mmCIF file of C-alpha atoms in Angstrom:
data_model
loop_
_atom_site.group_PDB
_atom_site.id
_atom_site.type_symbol
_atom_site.label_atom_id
_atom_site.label_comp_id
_atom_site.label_asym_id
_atom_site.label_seq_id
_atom_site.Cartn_x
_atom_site.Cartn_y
_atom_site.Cartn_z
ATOM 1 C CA UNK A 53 205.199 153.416 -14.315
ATOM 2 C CA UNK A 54 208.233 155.809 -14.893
ATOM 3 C CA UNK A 55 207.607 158.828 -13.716
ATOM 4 C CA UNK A 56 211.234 160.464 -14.683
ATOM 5 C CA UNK A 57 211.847 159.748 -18.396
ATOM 6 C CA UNK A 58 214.985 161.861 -19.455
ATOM 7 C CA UNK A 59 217.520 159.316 -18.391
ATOM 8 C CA UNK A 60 221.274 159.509 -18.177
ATOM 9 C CA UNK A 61 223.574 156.924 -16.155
ATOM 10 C CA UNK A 62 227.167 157.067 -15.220
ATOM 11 C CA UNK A 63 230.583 155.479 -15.482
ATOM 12 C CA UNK A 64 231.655 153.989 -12.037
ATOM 13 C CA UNK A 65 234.709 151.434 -11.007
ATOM 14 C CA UNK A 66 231.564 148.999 -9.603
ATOM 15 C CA UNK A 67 229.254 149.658 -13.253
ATOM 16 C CA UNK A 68 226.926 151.522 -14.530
ATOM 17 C CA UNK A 69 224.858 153.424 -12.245
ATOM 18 C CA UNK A 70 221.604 155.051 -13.760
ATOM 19 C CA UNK A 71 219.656 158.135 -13.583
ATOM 20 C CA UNK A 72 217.314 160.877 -14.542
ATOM 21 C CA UNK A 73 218.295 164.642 -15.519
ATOM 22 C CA UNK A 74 216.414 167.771 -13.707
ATOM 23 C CA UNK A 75 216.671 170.884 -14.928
ATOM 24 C CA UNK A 76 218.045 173.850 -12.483
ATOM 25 C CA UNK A 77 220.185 176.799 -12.158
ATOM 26 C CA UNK A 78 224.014 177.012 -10.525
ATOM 27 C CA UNK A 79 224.960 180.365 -9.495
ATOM 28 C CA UNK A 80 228.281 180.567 -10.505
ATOM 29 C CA UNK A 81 228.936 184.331 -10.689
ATOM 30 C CA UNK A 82 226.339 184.563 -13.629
ATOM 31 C CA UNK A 83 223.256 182.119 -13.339
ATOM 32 C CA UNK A 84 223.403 179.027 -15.980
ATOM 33 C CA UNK A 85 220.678 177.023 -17.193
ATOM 34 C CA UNK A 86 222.046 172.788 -16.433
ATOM 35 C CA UNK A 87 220.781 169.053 -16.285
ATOM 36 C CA UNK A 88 221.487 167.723 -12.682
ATOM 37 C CA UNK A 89 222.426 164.337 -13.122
ATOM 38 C CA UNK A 90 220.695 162.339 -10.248
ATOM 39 C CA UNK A 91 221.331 158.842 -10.040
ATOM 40 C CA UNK A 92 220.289 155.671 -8.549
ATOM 41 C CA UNK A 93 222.982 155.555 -5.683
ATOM 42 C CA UNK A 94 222.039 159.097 -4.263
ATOM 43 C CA UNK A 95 224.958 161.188 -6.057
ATOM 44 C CA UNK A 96 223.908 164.244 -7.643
ATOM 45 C CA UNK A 97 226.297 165.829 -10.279
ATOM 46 C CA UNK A 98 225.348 170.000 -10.690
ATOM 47 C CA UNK A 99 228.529 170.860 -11.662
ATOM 48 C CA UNK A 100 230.783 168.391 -9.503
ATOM 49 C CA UNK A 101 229.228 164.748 -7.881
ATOM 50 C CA UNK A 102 227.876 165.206 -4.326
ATOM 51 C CA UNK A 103 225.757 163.251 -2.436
ATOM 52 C CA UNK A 104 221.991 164.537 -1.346
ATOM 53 C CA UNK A 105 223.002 166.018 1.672
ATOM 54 C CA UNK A 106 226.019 167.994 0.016
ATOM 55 C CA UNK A 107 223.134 168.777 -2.519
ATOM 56 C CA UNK A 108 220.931 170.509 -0.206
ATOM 57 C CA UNK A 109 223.784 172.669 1.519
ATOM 58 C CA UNK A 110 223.880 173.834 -2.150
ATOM 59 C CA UNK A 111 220.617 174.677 -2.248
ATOM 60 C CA UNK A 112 220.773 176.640 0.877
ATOM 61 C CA UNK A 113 223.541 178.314 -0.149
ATOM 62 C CA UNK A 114 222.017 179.472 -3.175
ATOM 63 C CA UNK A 115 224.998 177.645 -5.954
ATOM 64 C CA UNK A 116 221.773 175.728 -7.095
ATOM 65 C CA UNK A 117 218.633 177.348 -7.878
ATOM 66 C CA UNK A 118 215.379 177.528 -9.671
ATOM 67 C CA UNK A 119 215.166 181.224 -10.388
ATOM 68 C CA UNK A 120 217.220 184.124 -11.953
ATOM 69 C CA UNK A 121 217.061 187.705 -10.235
ATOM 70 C CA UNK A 122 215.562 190.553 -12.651
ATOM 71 C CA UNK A 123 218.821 192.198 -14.388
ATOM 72 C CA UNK A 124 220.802 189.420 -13.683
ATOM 73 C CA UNK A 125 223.149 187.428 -16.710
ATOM 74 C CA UNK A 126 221.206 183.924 -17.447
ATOM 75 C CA UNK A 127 223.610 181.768 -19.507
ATOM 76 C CA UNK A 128 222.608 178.827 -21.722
ATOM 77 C CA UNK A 129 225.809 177.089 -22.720
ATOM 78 C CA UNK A 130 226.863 177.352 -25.935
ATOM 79 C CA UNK A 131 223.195 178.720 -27.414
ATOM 80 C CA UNK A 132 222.868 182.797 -25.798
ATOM 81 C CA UNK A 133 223.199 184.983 -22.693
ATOM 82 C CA UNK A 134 219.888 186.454 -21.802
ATOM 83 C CA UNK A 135 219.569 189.727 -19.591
ATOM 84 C CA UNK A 136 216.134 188.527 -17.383
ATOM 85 C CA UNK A 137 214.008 191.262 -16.477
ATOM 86 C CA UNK A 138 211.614 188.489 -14.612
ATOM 87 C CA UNK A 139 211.767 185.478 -13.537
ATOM 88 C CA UNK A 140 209.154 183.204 -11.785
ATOM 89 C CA UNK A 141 210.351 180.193 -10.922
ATOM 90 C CA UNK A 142 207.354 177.123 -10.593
ATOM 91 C CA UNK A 143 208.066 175.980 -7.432
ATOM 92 C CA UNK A 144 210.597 176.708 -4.176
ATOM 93 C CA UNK A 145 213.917 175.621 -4.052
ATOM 94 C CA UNK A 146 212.617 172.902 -1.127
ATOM 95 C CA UNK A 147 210.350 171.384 -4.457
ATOM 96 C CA UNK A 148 213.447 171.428 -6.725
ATOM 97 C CA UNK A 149 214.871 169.056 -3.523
ATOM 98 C CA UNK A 150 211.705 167.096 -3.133
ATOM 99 C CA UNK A 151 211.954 166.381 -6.915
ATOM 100 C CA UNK A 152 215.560 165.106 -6.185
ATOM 101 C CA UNK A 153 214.837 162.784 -3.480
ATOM 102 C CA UNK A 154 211.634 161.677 -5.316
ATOM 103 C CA UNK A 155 214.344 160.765 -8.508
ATOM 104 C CA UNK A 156 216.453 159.019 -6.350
ATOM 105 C CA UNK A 157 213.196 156.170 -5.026
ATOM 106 C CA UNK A 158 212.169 155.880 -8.245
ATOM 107 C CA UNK A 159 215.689 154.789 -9.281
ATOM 108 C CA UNK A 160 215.706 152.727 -6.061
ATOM 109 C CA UNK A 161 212.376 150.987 -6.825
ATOM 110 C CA UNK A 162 210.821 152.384 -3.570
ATOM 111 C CA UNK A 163 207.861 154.562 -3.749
ATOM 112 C CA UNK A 164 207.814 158.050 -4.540
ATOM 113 C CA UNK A 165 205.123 160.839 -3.556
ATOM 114 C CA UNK A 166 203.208 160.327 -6.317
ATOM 115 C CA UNK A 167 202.794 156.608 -6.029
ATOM 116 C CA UNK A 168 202.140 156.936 -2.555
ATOM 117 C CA UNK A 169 199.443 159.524 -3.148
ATOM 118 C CA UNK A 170 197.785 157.731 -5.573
ATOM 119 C CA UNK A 171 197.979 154.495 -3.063
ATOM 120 C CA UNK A 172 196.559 156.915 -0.124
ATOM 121 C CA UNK A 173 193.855 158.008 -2.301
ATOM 122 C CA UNK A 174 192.258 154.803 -3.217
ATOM 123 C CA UNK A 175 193.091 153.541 0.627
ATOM 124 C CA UNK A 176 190.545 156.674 1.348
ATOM 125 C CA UNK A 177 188.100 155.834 -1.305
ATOM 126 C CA UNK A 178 187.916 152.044 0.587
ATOM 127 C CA UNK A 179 187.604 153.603 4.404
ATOM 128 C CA UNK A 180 188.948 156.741 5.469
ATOM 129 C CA UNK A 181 191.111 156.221 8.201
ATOM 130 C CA UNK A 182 193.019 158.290 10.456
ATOM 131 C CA UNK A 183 195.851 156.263 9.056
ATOM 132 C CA UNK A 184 195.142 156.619 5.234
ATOM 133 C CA UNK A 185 194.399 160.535 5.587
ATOM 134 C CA UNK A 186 197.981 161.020 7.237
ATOM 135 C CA UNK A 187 199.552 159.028 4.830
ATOM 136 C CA UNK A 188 197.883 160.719 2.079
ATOM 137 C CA UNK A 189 198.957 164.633 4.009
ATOM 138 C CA UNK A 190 202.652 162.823 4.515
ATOM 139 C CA UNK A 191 202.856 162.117 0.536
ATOM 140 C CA UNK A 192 201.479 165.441 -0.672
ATOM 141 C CA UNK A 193 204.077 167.053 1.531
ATOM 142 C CA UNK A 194 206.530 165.215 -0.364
ATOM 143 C CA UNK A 195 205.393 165.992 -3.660
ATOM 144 C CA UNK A 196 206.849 169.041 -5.308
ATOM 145 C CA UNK A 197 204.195 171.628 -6.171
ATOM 146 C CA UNK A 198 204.727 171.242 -9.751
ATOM 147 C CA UNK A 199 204.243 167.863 -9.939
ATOM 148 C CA UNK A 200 200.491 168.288 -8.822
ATOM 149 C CA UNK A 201 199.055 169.332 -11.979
ATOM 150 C CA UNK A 202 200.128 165.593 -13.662
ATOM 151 C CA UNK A 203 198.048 164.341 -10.545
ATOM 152 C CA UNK A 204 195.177 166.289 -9.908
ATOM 153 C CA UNK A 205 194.784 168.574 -12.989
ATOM 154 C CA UNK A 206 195.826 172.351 -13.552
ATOM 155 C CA UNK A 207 192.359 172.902 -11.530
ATOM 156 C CA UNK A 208 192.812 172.065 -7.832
ATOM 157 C CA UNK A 209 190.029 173.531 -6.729
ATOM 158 C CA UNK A 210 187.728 171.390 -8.785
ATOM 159 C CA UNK A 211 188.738 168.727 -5.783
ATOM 160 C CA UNK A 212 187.182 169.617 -3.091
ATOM 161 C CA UNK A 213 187.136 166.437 -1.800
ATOM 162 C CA UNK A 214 191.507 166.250 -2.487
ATOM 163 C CA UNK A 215 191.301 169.945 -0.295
ATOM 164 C CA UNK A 216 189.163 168.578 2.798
ATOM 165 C CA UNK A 217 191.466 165.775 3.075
ATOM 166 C CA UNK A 218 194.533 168.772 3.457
ATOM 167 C CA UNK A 219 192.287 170.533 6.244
ATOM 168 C CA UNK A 220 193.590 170.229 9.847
ATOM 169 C CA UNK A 221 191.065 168.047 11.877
ATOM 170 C CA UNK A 222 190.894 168.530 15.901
ATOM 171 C CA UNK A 223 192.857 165.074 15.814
ATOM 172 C CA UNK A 224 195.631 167.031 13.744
#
């Protein structure tokens, strides 16, 4: 099942290549509310097309984001400027690039961290294996913070059994 449902796709000499919008922030002198465009053959478009790794140096270097600094100009294009006196952003900038490269598999047809929680999890319900548990640590990871709540509920600690699987063991 689709996890990423606001699709887009894009024009290429080869076809049609699809993908999903995100929702971030470029830096660009002022900060601007924009869709990322990530599609199916790794290119992300925030502004210009890059690939994933070009995409992360942008992340590092703060052109993309997923917050606005308090007093700080917040544009959204053609609707208002805002002045933000806070901003808290759900998520680090590392989830905004684990929802990227989770985009991109789903596109690809390979498994993203949520599928491979959910596979991890009933591998544990069956026998709980040194194997399964790392696999199941391994996807969680991978999964961008705000992406648990669709998963586990807004209530994590109602899972106790989800939070002893997270716990380092002596084999850990």
């Amino acid at each position: 099942m689709p996890f990423y449902k606001y699709n887009t796709n894009r024009e290429t000499a080869d076809g049609v290549v699809p993908g999903v919008f995100l929702p971030a922030v470029i830096h660009n002198i002022h900060h601007y509310f924009t869709l990322l465009g990530v599609y199916k053959d790794g290119m992300i478009d925030c502004w210009g097309l890059i690939t994933f790794e070009e995409f992360v140096a942008k992340t590092k270097s703060g052109w993309v984001t997923n917050t606005v600094p308090a007093g700080r100009t917040f544009g959204i294009h053609h609707l208002a400027y805002l002045t933000v006196t806070a901003s808290e952003p759900e998520g680090t900038i590392d989830d905004l690039v684990k929802d990227v490269r989770n985009a991109i598999e789903e596109l690809n047809g390979r498994p993203t961290a949520q599928e491979r929680i959910a596979d991890a999890i009933r591998a544990i319900a069956e026998n709980e294996t040194h194997e399964a548990r790392a696999a199941f640590i391994s996807a969680y990871a991978d999964l961008p913070c705000f992406h648990r709540k669709y998963i586990f509920g807004s209530r994590m600690e109602k899972h106790k059994d989800i939070q002893r699987l997270l716990e380092p063991t002596k084999d850990t």
